[in-house]
Amino acid sequence: VYIYEYFLQNPTTINIWLNVDKISGNINTNINTNINTNINTNNILFDEIKNIITTSKLSKTYTFTFDKTKKPHTILQFATNKWLVDNGIETRPEYTENGERIYFSYTYWKQDPKIIYISFENYFNGVPRSKLSIPDYKKYVIRHELGHALGMDHQACQNGICPAMHQHTRGIKPN
């Protein structure tokens, strides 16, 4: 489901800048990850995200490139939850039934280039209420936010199957 007709005319080649060499915000020491804070030296993260994108169903429609010498369609950036709040990106707090704050990743899709902010904490720790394993949550959040950058809106679960454009971070709510 596309948000605006404009996106149906998107180019078929999408150049993405994966800014995994820096993180917006200070990394909290209780993050359950062994990724170095200087992740520029760690190509594992770049390769992981590139693989998530190029093995998605979107790659049947789009050709994805990762060339920092060319103008990007989309920039993907990690940010801490605190940074997302402090910089006015996380503006509508939501809470679980137990009062736990729900943090999200965000996509600014109305600008050129599009910017995706991925919650660092959610990416590396997962989101238990999503009922996805950490590796599956990583795939979900990258593909979900990239879908927004390509103009896709949220979708509901159908017959117990929840697409990537369903808001899993809020938890599974099948129809």
Short mmCIF file of C-alpha atoms in Angstrom, two decimals:
data_model
loop_
_atom_site.label_atom_id
_atom_site.label_comp_id
_atom_site.label_asym_id
_atom_site.label_seq_id
_atom_site.Cartn_x
_atom_site.Cartn_y
_atom_site.Cartn_z
CA VAL A 1 0.00 0.00 0.00
CA TYR A 2 1.63 3.24 -1.12
CA ILE A 3 1.04 6.52 0.70
CA TYR A 4 1.04 8.70 -2.40
CA GLU A 5 0.78 7.96 -6.11
CA TYR A 6 4.17 9.69 -6.52
CA PHE A 7 5.94 6.71 -5.05
CA LEU A 8 4.64 4.41 -7.76
CA GLN A 9 6.97 6.36 -10.06
CA ASN A 10 10.03 5.82 -7.85
CA PRO A 11 13.25 4.91 -9.63
CA THR A 12 13.91 1.19 -9.72
CA THR A 13 17.50 1.67 -8.55
CA ILE A 14 17.69 2.86 -4.95
CA ASN A 15 21.07 4.06 -3.66
CA ILE A 16 21.37 3.77 0.13
CA TRP A 17 24.02 5.28 2.36
CA LEU A 18 24.46 3.03 5.38
CA ASN A 19 25.91 5.37 8.00
CA VAL A 20 26.93 2.59 10.35
CA ASP A 21 30.26 4.21 11.14
CA LYS A 22 28.66 6.55 13.66
CA ILE A 23 25.76 6.57 16.08
CA SER A 24 23.72 9.63 17.03
CA GLY A 25 23.81 9.79 20.82
CA ASN A 26 25.92 8.17 23.52
CA ILE A 27 25.73 4.41 23.71
CA ASN A 28 24.35 3.20 27.02
CA THR A 29 26.66 0.62 28.59
CA ASN A 30 23.80 -1.83 29.24
CA ILE A 31 23.29 -2.54 25.54
CA ASN A 32 23.56 -6.28 24.97
CA THR A 33 25.97 -6.13 22.07
CA ASN A 34 29.61 -6.73 21.39
CA ILE A 35 29.69 -4.20 18.54
CA ASN A 36 32.51 -1.71 19.08
CA THR A 37 31.52 1.90 19.73
CA ASN A 38 33.77 2.75 16.79
CA ILE A 39 31.82 0.60 14.39
CA ASN A 40 33.55 2.13 11.38
CA THR A 41 36.10 -0.65 11.80
CA ASN A 42 33.39 -3.27 11.99
CA ASN A 43 32.12 -4.20 8.51
CA ILE A 44 29.96 -6.92 10.02
CA LEU A 45 27.16 -4.44 10.70
CA PHE A 46 27.34 -2.95 7.19
CA ASP A 47 27.27 -6.43 5.65
CA GLU A 48 24.41 -7.51 7.93
CA ILE A 49 22.19 -4.58 6.95
CA LYS A 50 23.11 -4.84 3.27
CA ASN A 51 22.17 -8.54 3.36
CA ILE A 52 18.84 -7.78 5.09
CA ILE A 53 17.98 -5.30 2.34
CA THR A 54 19.16 -7.30 -0.66
CA THR A 55 17.42 -10.50 0.46
CA SER A 56 14.08 -8.79 1.07
CA LYS A 57 11.05 -9.06 -1.20
CA LEU A 58 11.69 -5.42 -2.10
CA SER A 59 14.75 -6.54 -4.06
CA LYS A 60 12.40 -8.15 -6.59
CA THR A 61 11.12 -4.66 -7.47
CA TYR A 62 14.15 -2.47 -6.75
CA THR A 63 17.87 -2.72 -7.34
CA PHE A 64 19.69 -1.54 -4.23
CA THR A 65 23.15 0.02 -4.40
CA PHE A 66 25.35 1.19 -1.51
CA ASP A 67 27.61 3.73 -3.20
CA LYS A 68 28.67 6.72 -1.09
CA THR A 69 30.08 8.45 -4.18
CA LYS A 70 26.56 8.83 -5.64
CA LYS A 71 23.60 10.84 -4.39
CA PRO A 72 21.54 8.73 -1.98
CA HIS A 73 17.83 8.02 -2.21
CA THR A 74 17.91 7.02 1.46
CA ILE A 75 20.33 7.48 4.36
CA LEU A 76 20.15 4.91 7.16
CA GLN A 77 21.46 6.10 10.53
CA PHE A 78 21.51 4.50 13.99
CA ALA A 79 20.45 6.68 16.93
CA THR A 80 19.98 6.03 20.63
CA ASN A 81 16.48 6.30 22.07
CA LYS A 82 17.62 9.26 24.20
CA TRP A 83 18.94 11.05 21.10
CA LEU A 84 15.67 10.42 19.26
CA VAL A 85 13.76 12.02 22.16
CA ASP A 86 16.22 14.88 22.78
CA ASN A 87 16.23 15.84 19.08
CA GLY A 88 12.46 15.91 18.70
CA ILE A 89 12.21 12.83 16.50
CA GLU A 90 10.43 10.69 19.10
CA THR A 91 7.57 13.10 19.87
CA ARG A 92 4.58 10.90 20.71
CA PRO A 93 5.49 8.65 23.61
CA GLU A 94 3.62 5.36 23.83
CA TYR A 95 3.60 2.94 26.73
CA THR A 96 2.83 -0.72 27.26
CA GLU A 97 0.08 -1.90 29.60
CA ASN A 98 2.81 -2.17 32.28
CA GLY A 99 3.88 1.45 31.81
CA GLU A 100 7.09 0.61 29.92
CA ARG A 101 8.06 3.22 27.30
CA ILE A 102 7.89 2.01 23.70
CA TYR A 103 10.60 3.45 21.45
CA PHE A 104 10.42 3.35 17.68
CA SER A 105 12.62 3.83 14.63
CA TYR A 106 11.61 6.62 12.25
CA THR A 107 11.70 7.46 8.55
CA TYR A 108 11.53 10.95 7.10
CA TRP A 109 10.15 10.05 3.68
CA LYS A 110 8.92 13.46 2.47
CA GLN A 111 12.42 14.81 1.92
CA ASP A 112 15.25 14.12 -0.49
CA PRO A 113 17.18 12.11 0.51
CA LYS A 114 14.94 10.10 2.81
CA ILE A 115 16.43 9.56 6.29
CA ILE A 116 15.89 6.44 8.38
CA TYR A 117 16.73 6.58 12.08
CA ILE A 118 17.02 3.08 13.54
CA SER A 119 16.72 2.74 17.32
CA PHE A 120 20.11 1.42 18.36
CA GLU A 121 18.76 -0.22 21.51
CA ASN A 122 15.86 -1.95 19.73
CA TYR A 123 18.11 -3.17 16.90
CA PHE A 124 20.63 -4.87 19.17
CA ASN A 125 18.36 -5.95 22.03
CA GLY A 126 15.18 -6.71 20.10
CA VAL A 127 11.68 -5.86 21.31
CA PRO A 128 10.12 -8.72 23.32
CA ARG A 129 6.53 -7.58 22.75
CA SER A 130 7.10 -8.00 18.98
CA LYS A 131 7.47 -11.75 19.61
CA LEU A 132 10.34 -11.73 17.10
CA SER A 133 13.82 -13.10 17.81
CA ILE A 134 16.58 -10.48 17.72
CA PRO A 135 17.74 -11.57 14.21
CA ASP A 136 14.12 -11.46 12.96
CA TYR A 137 13.52 -8.08 14.61
CA LYS A 138 16.61 -6.71 12.85
CA LYS A 139 15.25 -7.89 9.49
CA TYR A 140 11.81 -6.52 10.30
CA VAL A 141 12.89 -3.01 11.39
CA ILE A 142 15.29 -2.45 8.46
CA ARG A 143 12.74 -3.67 5.91
CA HIS A 144 9.84 -1.82 7.61
CA GLU A 145 11.61 1.55 7.66
CA LEU A 146 12.95 1.05 4.12
CA GLY A 147 9.36 0.37 3.07
CA HIS A 148 8.39 3.77 4.49
CA ALA A 149 11.30 5.40 2.59
CA LEU A 150 9.84 3.84 -0.56
CA GLY A 151 6.42 5.28 0.27
CA MET A 152 4.68 2.31 1.85
CA ASP A 153 2.17 2.76 4.66
CA HIS A 154 1.41 0.46 7.61
CA GLN A 155 -0.49 -2.75 6.93
CA ALA A 156 -2.60 -4.94 9.18
CA CYS A 157 -2.05 -8.64 9.76
CA GLN A 158 -4.19 -10.89 7.54
CA ASN A 159 -5.11 -14.48 8.44
CA GLY A 160 -2.49 -14.56 11.18
CA ILE A 161 0.30 -13.39 8.85
CA CYS A 162 1.83 -10.01 9.66
CA PRO A 163 3.78 -8.28 6.86
CA ALA A 164 6.91 -6.20 7.43
CA MET A 165 4.77 -3.06 7.18
CA HIS A 166 2.80 -4.11 10.29
CA GLN A 167 3.96 -2.23 13.42
CA HIS A 168 5.59 -5.17 15.23
CA THR A 169 7.33 -2.86 17.72
CA ARG A 170 3.91 -2.22 19.29
CA GLY A 171 3.35 -5.96 19.48
CA ILE A 172 1.47 -8.41 17.28
CA LYS A 173 -2.20 -7.55 16.94
CA PRO A 174 -3.62 -9.91 14.32
CA ASN A 175 -7.03 -9.16 12.78
#
